[in-house]
Coordinates of C-alpha atoms in Angstrom, one line a residue:
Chain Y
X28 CA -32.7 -35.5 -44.6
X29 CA -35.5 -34.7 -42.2
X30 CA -34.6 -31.3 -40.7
X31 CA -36.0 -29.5 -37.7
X32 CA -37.1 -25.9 -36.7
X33 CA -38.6 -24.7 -39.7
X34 CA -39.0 -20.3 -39.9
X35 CA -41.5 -19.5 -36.9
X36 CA -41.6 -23.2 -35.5
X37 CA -40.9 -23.0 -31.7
X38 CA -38.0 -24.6 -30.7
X39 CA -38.5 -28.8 -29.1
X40 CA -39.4 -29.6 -25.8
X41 CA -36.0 -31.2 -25.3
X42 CA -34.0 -28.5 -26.1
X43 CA -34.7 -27.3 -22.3
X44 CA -30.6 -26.3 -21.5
X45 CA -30.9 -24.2 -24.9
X46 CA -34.1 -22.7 -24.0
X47 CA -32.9 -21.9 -20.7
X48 CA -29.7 -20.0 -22.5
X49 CA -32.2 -18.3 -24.3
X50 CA -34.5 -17.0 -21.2
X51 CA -31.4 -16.1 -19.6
X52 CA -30.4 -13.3 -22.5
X53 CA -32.0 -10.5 -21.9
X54 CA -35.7 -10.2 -23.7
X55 CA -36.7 -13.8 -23.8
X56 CA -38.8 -13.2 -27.1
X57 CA -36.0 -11.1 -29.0
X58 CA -33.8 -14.1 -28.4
X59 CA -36.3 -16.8 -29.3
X60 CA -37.4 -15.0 -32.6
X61 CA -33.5 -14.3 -33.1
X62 CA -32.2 -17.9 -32.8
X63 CA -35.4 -18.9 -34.8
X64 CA -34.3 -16.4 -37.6
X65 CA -30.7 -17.7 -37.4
X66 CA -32.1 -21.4 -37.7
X67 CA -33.6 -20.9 -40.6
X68 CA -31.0 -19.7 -42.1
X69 CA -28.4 -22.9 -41.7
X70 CA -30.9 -25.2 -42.2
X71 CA -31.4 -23.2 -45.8
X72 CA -27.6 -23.4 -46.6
X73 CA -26.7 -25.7 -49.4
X74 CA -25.6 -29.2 -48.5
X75 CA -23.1 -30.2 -51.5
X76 CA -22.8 -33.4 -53.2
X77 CA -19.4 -35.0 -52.6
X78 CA -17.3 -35.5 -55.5
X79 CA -16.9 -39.6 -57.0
X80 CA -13.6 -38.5 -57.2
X81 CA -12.4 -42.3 -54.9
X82 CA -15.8 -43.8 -55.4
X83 CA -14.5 -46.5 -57.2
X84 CA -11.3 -47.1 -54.9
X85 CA -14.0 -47.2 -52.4
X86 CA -16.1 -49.7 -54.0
X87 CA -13.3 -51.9 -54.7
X88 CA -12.1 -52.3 -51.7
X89 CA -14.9 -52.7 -50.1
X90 CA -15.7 -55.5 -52.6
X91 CA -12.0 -57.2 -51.9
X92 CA -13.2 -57.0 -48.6
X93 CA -16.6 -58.7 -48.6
X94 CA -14.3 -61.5 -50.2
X95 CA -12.7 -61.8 -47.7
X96 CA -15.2 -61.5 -45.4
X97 CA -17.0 -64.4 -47.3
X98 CA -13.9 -66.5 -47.4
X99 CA -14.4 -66.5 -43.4
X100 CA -11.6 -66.5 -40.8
X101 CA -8.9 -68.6 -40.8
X102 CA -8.6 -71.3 -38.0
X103 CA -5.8 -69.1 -35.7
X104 CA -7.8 -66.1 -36.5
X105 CA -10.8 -67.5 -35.1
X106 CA -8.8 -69.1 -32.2
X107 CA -7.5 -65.5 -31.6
X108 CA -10.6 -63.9 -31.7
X109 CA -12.1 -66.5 -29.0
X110 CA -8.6 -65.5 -26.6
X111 CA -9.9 -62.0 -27.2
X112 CA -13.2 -62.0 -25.4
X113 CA -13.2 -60.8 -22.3
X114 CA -14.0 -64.2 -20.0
X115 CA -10.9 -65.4 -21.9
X116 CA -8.9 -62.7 -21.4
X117 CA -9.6 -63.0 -17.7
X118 CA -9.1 -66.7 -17.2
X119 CA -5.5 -66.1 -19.0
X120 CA -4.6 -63.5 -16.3
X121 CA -5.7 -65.6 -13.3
X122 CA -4.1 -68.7 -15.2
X123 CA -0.8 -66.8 -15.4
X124 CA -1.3 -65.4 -12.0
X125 CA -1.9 -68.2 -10.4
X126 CA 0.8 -69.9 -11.9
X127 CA 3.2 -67.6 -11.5
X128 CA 2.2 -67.7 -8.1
X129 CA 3.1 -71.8 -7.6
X130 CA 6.5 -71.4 -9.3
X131 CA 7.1 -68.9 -7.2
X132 CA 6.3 -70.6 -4.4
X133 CA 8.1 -73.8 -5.3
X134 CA 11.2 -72.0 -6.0
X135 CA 11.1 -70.8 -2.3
X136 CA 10.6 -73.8 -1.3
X137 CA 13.4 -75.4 -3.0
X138 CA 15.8 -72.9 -2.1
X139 CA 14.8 -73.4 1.8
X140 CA 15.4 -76.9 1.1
X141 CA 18.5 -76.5 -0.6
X142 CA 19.7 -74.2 2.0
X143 CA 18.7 -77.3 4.8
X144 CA 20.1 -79.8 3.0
X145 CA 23.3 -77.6 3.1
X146 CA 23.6 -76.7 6.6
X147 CA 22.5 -80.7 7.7
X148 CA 25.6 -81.8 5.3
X149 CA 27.8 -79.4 7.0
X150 CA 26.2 -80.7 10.4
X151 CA 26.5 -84.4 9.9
X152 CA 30.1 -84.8 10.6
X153 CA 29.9 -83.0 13.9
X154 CA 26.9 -84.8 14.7
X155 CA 28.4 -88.3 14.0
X156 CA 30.9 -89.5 16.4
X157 CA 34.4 -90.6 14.0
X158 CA 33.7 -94.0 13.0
X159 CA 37.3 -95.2 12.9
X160 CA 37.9 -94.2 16.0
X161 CA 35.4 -96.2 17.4
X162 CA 36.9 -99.3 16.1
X163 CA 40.2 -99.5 16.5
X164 CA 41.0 -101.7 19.3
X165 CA 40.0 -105.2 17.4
X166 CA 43.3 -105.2 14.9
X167 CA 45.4 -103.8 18.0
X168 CA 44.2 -106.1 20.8
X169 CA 45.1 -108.5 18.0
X170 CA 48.4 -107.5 17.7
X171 CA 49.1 -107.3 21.4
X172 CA 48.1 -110.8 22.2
X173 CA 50.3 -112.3 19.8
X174 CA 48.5 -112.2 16.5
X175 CA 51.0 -111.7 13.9
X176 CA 49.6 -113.5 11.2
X177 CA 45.8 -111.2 11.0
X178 CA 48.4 -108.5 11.0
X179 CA 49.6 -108.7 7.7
X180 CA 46.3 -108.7 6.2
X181 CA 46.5 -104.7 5.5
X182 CA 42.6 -105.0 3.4
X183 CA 40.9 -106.0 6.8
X184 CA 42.8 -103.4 9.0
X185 CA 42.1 -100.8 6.3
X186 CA 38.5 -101.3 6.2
X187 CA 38.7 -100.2 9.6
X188 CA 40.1 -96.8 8.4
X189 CA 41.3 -93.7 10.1
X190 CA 44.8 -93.5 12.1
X191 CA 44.7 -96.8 13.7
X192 CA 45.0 -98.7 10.2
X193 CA 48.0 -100.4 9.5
X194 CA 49.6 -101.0 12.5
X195 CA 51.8 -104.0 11.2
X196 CA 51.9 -102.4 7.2
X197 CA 54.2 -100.2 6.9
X198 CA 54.1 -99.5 3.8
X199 CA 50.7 -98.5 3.6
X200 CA 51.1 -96.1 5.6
X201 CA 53.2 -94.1 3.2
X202 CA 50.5 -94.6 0.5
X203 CA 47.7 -93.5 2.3
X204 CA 47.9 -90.9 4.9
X205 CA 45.0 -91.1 7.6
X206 CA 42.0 -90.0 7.0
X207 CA 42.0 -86.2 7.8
X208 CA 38.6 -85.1 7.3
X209 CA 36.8 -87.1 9.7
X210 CA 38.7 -85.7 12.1
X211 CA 38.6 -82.3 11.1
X212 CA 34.8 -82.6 11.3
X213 CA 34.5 -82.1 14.4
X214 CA 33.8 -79.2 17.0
X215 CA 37.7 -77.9 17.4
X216 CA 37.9 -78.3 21.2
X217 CA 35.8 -80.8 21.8
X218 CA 38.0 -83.2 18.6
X219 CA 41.5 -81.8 20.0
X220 CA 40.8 -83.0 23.6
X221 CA 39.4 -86.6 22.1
X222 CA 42.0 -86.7 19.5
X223 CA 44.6 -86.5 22.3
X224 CA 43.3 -89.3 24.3
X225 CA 43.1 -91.5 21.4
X226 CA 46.5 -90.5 20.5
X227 CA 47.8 -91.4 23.6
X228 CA 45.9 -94.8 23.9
X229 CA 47.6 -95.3 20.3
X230 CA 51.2 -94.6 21.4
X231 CA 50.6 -96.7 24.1
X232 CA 49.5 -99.8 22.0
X233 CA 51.9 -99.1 19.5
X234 CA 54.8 -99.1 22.5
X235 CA 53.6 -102.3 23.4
X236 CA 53.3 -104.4 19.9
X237 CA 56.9 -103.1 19.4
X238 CA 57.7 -104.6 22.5
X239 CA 56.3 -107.8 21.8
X240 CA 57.8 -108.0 18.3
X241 CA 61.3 -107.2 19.8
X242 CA 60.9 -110.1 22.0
X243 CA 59.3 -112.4 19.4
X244 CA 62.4 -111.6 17.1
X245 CA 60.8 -109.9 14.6
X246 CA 63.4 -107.2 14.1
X247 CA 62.3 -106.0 11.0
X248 CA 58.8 -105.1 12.7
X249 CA 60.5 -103.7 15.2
X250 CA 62.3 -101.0 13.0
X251 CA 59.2 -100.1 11.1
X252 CA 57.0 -99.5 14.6
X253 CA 59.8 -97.3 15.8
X254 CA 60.0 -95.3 12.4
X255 CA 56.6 -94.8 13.0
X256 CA 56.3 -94.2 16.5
X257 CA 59.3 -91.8 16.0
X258 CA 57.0 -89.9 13.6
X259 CA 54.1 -89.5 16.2
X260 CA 55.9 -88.7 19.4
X261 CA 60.1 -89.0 19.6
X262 CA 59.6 -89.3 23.7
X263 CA 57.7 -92.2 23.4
X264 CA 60.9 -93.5 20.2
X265 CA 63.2 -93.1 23.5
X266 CA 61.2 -95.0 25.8
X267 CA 61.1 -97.6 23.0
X268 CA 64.7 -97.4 22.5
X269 CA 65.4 -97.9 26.5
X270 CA 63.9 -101.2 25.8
X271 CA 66.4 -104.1 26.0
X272 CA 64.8 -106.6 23.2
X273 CA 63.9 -103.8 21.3
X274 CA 67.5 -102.1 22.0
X275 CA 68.6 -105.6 20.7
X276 CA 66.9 -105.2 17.7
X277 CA 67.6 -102.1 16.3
X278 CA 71.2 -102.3 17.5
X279 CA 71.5 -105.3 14.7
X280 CA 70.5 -102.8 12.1
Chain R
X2 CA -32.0 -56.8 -49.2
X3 CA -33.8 -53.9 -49.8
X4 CA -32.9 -50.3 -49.7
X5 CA -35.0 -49.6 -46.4
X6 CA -33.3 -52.2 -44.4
X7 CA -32.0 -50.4 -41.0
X8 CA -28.0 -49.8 -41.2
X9 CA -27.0 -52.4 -38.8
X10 CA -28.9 -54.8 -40.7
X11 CA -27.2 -53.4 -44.0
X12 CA -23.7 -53.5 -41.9
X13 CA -24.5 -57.0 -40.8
X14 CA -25.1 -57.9 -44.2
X15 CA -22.0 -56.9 -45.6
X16 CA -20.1 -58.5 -42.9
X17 CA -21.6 -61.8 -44.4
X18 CA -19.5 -60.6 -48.0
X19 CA -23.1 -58.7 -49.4
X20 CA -21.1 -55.8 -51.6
X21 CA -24.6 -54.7 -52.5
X22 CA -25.2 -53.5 -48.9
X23 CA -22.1 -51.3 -48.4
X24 CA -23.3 -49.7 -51.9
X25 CA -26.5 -48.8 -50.0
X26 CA -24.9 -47.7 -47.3
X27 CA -22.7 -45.6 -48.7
X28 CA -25.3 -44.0 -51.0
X29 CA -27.2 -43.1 -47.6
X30 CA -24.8 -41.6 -45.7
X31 CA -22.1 -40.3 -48.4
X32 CA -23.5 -36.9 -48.9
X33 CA -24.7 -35.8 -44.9
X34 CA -20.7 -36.9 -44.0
X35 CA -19.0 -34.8 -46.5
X36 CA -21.0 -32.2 -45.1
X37 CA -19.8 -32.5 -41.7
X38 CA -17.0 -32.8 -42.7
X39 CA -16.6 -30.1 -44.8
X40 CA -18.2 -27.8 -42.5
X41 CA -15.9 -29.0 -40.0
X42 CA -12.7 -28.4 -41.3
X43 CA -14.3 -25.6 -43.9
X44 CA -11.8 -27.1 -47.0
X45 CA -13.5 -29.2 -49.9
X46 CA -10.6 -31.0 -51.1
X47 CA -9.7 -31.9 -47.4
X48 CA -12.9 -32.6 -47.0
X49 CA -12.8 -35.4 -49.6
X50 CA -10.2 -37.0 -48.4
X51 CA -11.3 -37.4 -45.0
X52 CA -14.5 -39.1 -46.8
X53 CA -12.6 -41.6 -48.9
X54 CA -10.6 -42.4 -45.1
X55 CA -13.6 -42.4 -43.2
X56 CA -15.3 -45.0 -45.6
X57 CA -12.0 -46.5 -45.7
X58 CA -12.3 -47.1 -41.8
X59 CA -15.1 -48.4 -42.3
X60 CA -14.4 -51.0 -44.5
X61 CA -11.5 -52.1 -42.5
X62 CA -13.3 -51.9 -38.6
X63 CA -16.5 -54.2 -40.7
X64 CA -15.6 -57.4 -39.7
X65 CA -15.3 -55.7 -36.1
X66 CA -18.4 -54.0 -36.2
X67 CA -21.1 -56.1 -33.8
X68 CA -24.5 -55.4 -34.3
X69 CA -25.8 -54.1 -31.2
X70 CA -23.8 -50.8 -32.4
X71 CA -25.6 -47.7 -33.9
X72 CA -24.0 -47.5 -37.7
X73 CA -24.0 -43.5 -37.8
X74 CA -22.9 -43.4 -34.2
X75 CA -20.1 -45.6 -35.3
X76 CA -19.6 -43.9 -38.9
X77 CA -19.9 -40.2 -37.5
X78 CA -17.4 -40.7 -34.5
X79 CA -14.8 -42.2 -37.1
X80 CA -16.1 -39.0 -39.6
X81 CA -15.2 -36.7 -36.3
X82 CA -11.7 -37.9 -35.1
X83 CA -10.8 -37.7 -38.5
X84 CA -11.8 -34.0 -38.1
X85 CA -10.2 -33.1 -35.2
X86 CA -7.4 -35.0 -36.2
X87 CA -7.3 -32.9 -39.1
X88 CA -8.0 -29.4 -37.5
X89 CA -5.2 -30.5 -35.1
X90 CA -2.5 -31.0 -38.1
X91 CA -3.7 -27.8 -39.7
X92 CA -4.0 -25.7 -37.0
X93 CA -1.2 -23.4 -37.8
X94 CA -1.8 -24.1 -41.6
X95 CA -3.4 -21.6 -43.6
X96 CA -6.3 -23.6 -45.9
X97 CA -8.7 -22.4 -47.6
X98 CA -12.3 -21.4 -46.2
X99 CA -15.8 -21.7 -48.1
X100 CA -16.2 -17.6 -47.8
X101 CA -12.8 -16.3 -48.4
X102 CA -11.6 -15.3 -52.1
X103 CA -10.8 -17.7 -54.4
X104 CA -7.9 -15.5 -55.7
X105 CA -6.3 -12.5 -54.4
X106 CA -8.4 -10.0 -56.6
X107 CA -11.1 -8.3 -54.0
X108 CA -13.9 -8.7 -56.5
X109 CA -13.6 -12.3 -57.0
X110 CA -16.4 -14.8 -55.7
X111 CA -16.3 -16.9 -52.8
X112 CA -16.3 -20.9 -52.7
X113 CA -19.5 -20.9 -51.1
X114 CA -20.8 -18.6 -54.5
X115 CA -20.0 -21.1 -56.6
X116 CA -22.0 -24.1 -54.9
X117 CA -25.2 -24.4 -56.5
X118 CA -28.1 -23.5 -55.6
X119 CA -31.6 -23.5 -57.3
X120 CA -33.7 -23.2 -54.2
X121 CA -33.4 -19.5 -54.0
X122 CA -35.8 -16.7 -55.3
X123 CA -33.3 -14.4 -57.3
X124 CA -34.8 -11.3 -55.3
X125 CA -32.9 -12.9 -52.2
X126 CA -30.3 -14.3 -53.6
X127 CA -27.8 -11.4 -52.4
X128 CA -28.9 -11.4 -49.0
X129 CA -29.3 -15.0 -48.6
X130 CA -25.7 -15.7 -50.0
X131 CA -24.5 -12.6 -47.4
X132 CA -26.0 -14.4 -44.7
X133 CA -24.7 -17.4 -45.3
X134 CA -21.1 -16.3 -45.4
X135 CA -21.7 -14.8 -42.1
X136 CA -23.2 -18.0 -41.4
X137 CA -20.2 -19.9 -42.1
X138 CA -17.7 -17.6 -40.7
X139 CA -19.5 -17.3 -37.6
X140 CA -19.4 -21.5 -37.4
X141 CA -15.9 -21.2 -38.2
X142 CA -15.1 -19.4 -35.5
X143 CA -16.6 -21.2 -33.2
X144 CA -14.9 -24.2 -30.7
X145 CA -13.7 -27.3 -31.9
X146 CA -16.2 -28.5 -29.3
X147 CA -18.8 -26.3 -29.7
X148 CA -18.9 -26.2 -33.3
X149 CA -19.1 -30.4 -33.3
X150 CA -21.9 -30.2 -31.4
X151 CA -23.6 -27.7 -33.3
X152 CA -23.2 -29.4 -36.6
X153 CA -24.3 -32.8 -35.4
X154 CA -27.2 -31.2 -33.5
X155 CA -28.6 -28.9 -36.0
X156 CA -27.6 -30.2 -39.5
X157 CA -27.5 -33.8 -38.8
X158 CA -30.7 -33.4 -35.9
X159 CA -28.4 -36.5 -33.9
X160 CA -30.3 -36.9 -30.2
X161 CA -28.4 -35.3 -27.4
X162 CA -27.3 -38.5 -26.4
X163 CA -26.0 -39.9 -29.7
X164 CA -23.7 -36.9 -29.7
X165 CA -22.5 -37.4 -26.2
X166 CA -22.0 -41.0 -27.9
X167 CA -19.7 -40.1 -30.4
X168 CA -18.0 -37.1 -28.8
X169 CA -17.3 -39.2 -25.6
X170 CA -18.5 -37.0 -23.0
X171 CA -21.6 -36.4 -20.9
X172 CA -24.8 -35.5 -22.4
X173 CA -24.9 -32.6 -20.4
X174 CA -21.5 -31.6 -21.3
X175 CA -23.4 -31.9 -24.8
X176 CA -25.7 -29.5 -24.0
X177 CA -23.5 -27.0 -22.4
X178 CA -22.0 -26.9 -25.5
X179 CA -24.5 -26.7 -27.1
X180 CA -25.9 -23.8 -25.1
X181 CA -22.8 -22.2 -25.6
X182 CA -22.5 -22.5 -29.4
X183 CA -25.7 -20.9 -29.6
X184 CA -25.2 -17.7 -27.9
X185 CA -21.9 -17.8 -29.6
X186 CA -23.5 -17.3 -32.9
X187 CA -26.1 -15.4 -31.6
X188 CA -23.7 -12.2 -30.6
X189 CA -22.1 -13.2 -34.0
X190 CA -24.8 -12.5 -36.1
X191 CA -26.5 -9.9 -33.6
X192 CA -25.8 -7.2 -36.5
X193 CA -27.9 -9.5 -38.9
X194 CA -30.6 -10.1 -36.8
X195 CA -33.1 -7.7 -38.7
X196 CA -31.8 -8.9 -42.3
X197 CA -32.3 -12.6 -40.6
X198 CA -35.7 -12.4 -39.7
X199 CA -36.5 -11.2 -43.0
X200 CA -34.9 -13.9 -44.6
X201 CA -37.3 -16.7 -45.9

C-alpha cells in the first residue's frame, strides 16, 4: 500500500488544519519533528495478514451469487426495481394524491347531493298542492244532478283518491281509509284551515246527495250516507235526520 | 479482466456473474480491511468476523451497487459501521487488546509480540516493539471519532473528503478530528518523544 510521511519528510500541503494544530503547540519545530517522529512510527507497525479462516464461505457465496446475478432478475423484480426509481416513486405519490383528492371530492359531492335530494323529497309535498283535493267535485256534481248510475263505478271515483272517493260505495270506504299522508304533507296551519273548508264543502255535498237519494227512494243509500255523515260530523246526521224523505227512509229501517 | 482493472470496473464485472472479479477484489482489499478493522476494535478474532460480514455485505448490496460509486468508499463505510457497531455492543465488555497479556502471568508476551515481523534490525527490536505498544494504546484510547479518522487518514492515506464520505460528516469536521487525534497522541506519547525520534 503506498504510504505517506516517510522519517524527516515534511508533512503535505493539504494537511493545512493539522499543520495549523501543530503551529498552534507551543515550539512549532518540536511539534513538527515530534509528530514526524510519531508518524514514522505507525506507518512502521506491522499490518497482519487476515486469517482464511471463512475464505471459502466467502468465495462460495459469492460464487452462488454471481449465479444469480447471471441468471438476471426475474420479471416482478425488474418491474419493482423500475417502481423504485425515483421519477416513479414520484408519479405514484401525485397519482395517489391526486386521486385521493377526486374521491374525495366526489364523495362530498355526493353527500351534498344526497342531502338535497333529501330535503327536496321532504319538500315536495308541501310544495305540491293535494291532488285529490283538487278534483273532487266531478263524481260529486255527478251525484247531485241525479247520476246514480256513474256512482257505483267505485274504480273511477277511486282513481280520484283522497277523502272525496266513494261517495255512493260504502263499502269501500271501510277497506280503504283516505289517504292520510297527502294531507299530513302539508304546512300544519295552512292544511288545517284548507282541510276545514273542504270538509265543510264535503258535508255539504254529502247532505245534499242524501237528500236526493231519500227523495229518489233509494233508502238503502240513504242509510249508508248517514252512517257516514254520522261519522264526520253528528250535527250535520241531525240536520239530515230533520229531513222528511230522508226521515221517511230511515224510519223504514 | 485483468488484475489492474479499477474496482468499479471489477465490481461491475461481478455484477454481470464474473466470480473471477470478486476473487480480485477481495485479494486487493482483504488484508488493508482487517487492519482497520482490527485496529479499530483492537480484538483479532472479532476482527475476523467483522471481515467475513463486511465481505458478506458486499456480496449481498452487489447487485445494488451502481457504478458511479467509489468501491473502497462503499467497502470501508460498510468495514466502519460494522466497527462502531461493534465497539457499541462491547462497550462495557471486557475483550482483549493487541498490548495487554496474553495470560495473567506479568512476564508473558503481548499479542502484538507475537505478530511477525522481519523488517526490524534486532538492535531495535525492544524499542520499536515498546513503541509500538504505546503506539497502539495511545490509538486505543483515543475517540471513536477521532480514532476512525486517524486510521483512514494515516494507514489507509484515504483523501479528506473520502473520509468525510464514509463517515457521513463534513470534511472539515474530518479535519477537526483529525487535528484533534493528533494532538491527542501527541501529549500521549510526549514521554517517548526522544526514544521516537531515534527510532528508524
Amino acid at each position: 500500500m503506498k504510504r505517506r510521511g516517510d522519517p524527516g519528510e515534511p508533512p503535505p500541503d493539504d494537511d493545512s488544519v493539522v499543520r495549523a494544530a501543530r503551529e498552534g503547540a507551543g515550539s512549532q519545530d518540536d511539534t513538527n519533528a515530534q509528530l514526524r517522529a510519531m508518524r514514522a512510527v505507525w506507518l512502521s507497525m506491522r499490518e497482519e495478514d487476515p486469517p482464511d479462516g471463512g475464505l471459502v464461505d466467502l468465495l462460495a457465496a459469492a460464487r452462488a451469487k454471481a449465479e444469480a446475478m447471471r441468471a438476471g432478475p426475474t420479471l416482478w423484480q425488474r418491474v419493482l426495481a423500475v417502481l423504485k426509481r425515483p421519477p416513479a416513486l414520484a408519479f405514484a405519490t401525485v397519482v395517489v394524491l391526486v386521486g385521493g383528492a377526486v374521491l374525495f371530492i366526489g364523495r362530498g359531492k355526493g353527500m351534498h347531493a344526497d342531502l338535497a335530494a333529501g330535503s327536496s323529497g321532504a319538500m315536495k309535498p308541501l310544495a305540491q298542492p293535494p291532488e285529490p283535493l283538487a278534483q273532487p267535485a266531478e263524481p260529486l256534481s255527478r251525484a247531485v244532478v241525479g247520476e246514480p248510475a256513474k256512482l257505483e263505478q267505485p274504480a273511477r271515483v277511486e282513481k280520484a283518491g283522497g277523502v272525496m272517493e266513494r261517495l255512493d260505495a260504502p263499502r269501500a270506504v271501510d277497506v280503504e281509509p283516505a289517504r292520510q299522508p297527502v294531507v299530513r304533507a302539508q304546512p300544519p296551519a295552512r292544511a288545517s284551515a284548507h282541510t276545514d273548508a273542504r270538509k265543510q264543502e264535503l258535508l255539504e255535498k254529502m247532505y245534499k246527495q242524501c237528500v236526493t237519494a231519500a227523495r229518489r227512494g233509494d233508502c238503502e243509500a240513504v242509510r249508508k250516507m248517514v252512517v257516514r255523515i254520522a261519522k264526520t260530523d253528528r250535527n250535520y246526521r241531525a240536520r239530515v235526520a230533520n229531513e222528511e224523505a230522508v226521515a221517511t227512509c230511515l224510519s223504514q229501517d | 479482466m485483468s488484475t489492474d482493472d479499477a474496482d468499479e470496473d471489477l465490481m461491475v464485472l461481478y455484477q454481470r456473474g464474473e466470480v473471477r472479479a470478486f476473487e480480485v477484489l477481495l485479494s486487493r482489499h482483504r488484508k488493508p480491511v482487517y487492519n482497520f478493522i482490527l485496529r479499530f476494535v483492537g480484538d483479532r478474532e472479532t476482527a475476523e468476523d467483522l471481515l467475513q460480514e463486511a465481505f458478506m455485505r458486499v456480496i449481498k448490496g452487489a447487485e445494488a451497487y451502481k457504478r458511479q460509486a467509489k468501491f473502497t468508499t462503499w467497502l470501508y463505510t460498510i468495514a466502519r459501521n460494522l466497527c462502531v457497531d461493534q465497539t457499541r455492543r462491547r462497550k462495557h465488555r471486557k475483550h482483549a487488546s493487541l498490548d495487554a497479556p496474553m495470560d495473567t502471568s506479568d512476564d508473558s508476551g503481548t499479542l502484538l509480540d507475537v505478530i511477525p515481523s522481519n523488517e526490524m534490525a534486532s538492535d531495535r527490536k525492544s524499542v520499536n516493539k515498546q513503541l509500538h505498544q504505546t503506539m497502539q494504546r495511545a490509538i486505543e484510547a483515543l475517540s471513536e471519532e477521532q480514532r476512525e479518522v486517524f486510521l483512514m487518514r494515516e494507514f489507509l492515506d484515504m483523501p479528506f473528503r473520502q473520509i468525510a464520505d464514509v463517515v457521513g460528516v463534513p470534511e472539515n469536521t474530518v479535519k477537526s478530528r483529525m487535528r484533534y487525534a493528533l494532538e491527542k497522541l501527541r501529549l500521549e506519547l510526549d514521554e517517548y518523544k526522544d526514544v521516537a525520534k531515534a527510532a528508524p
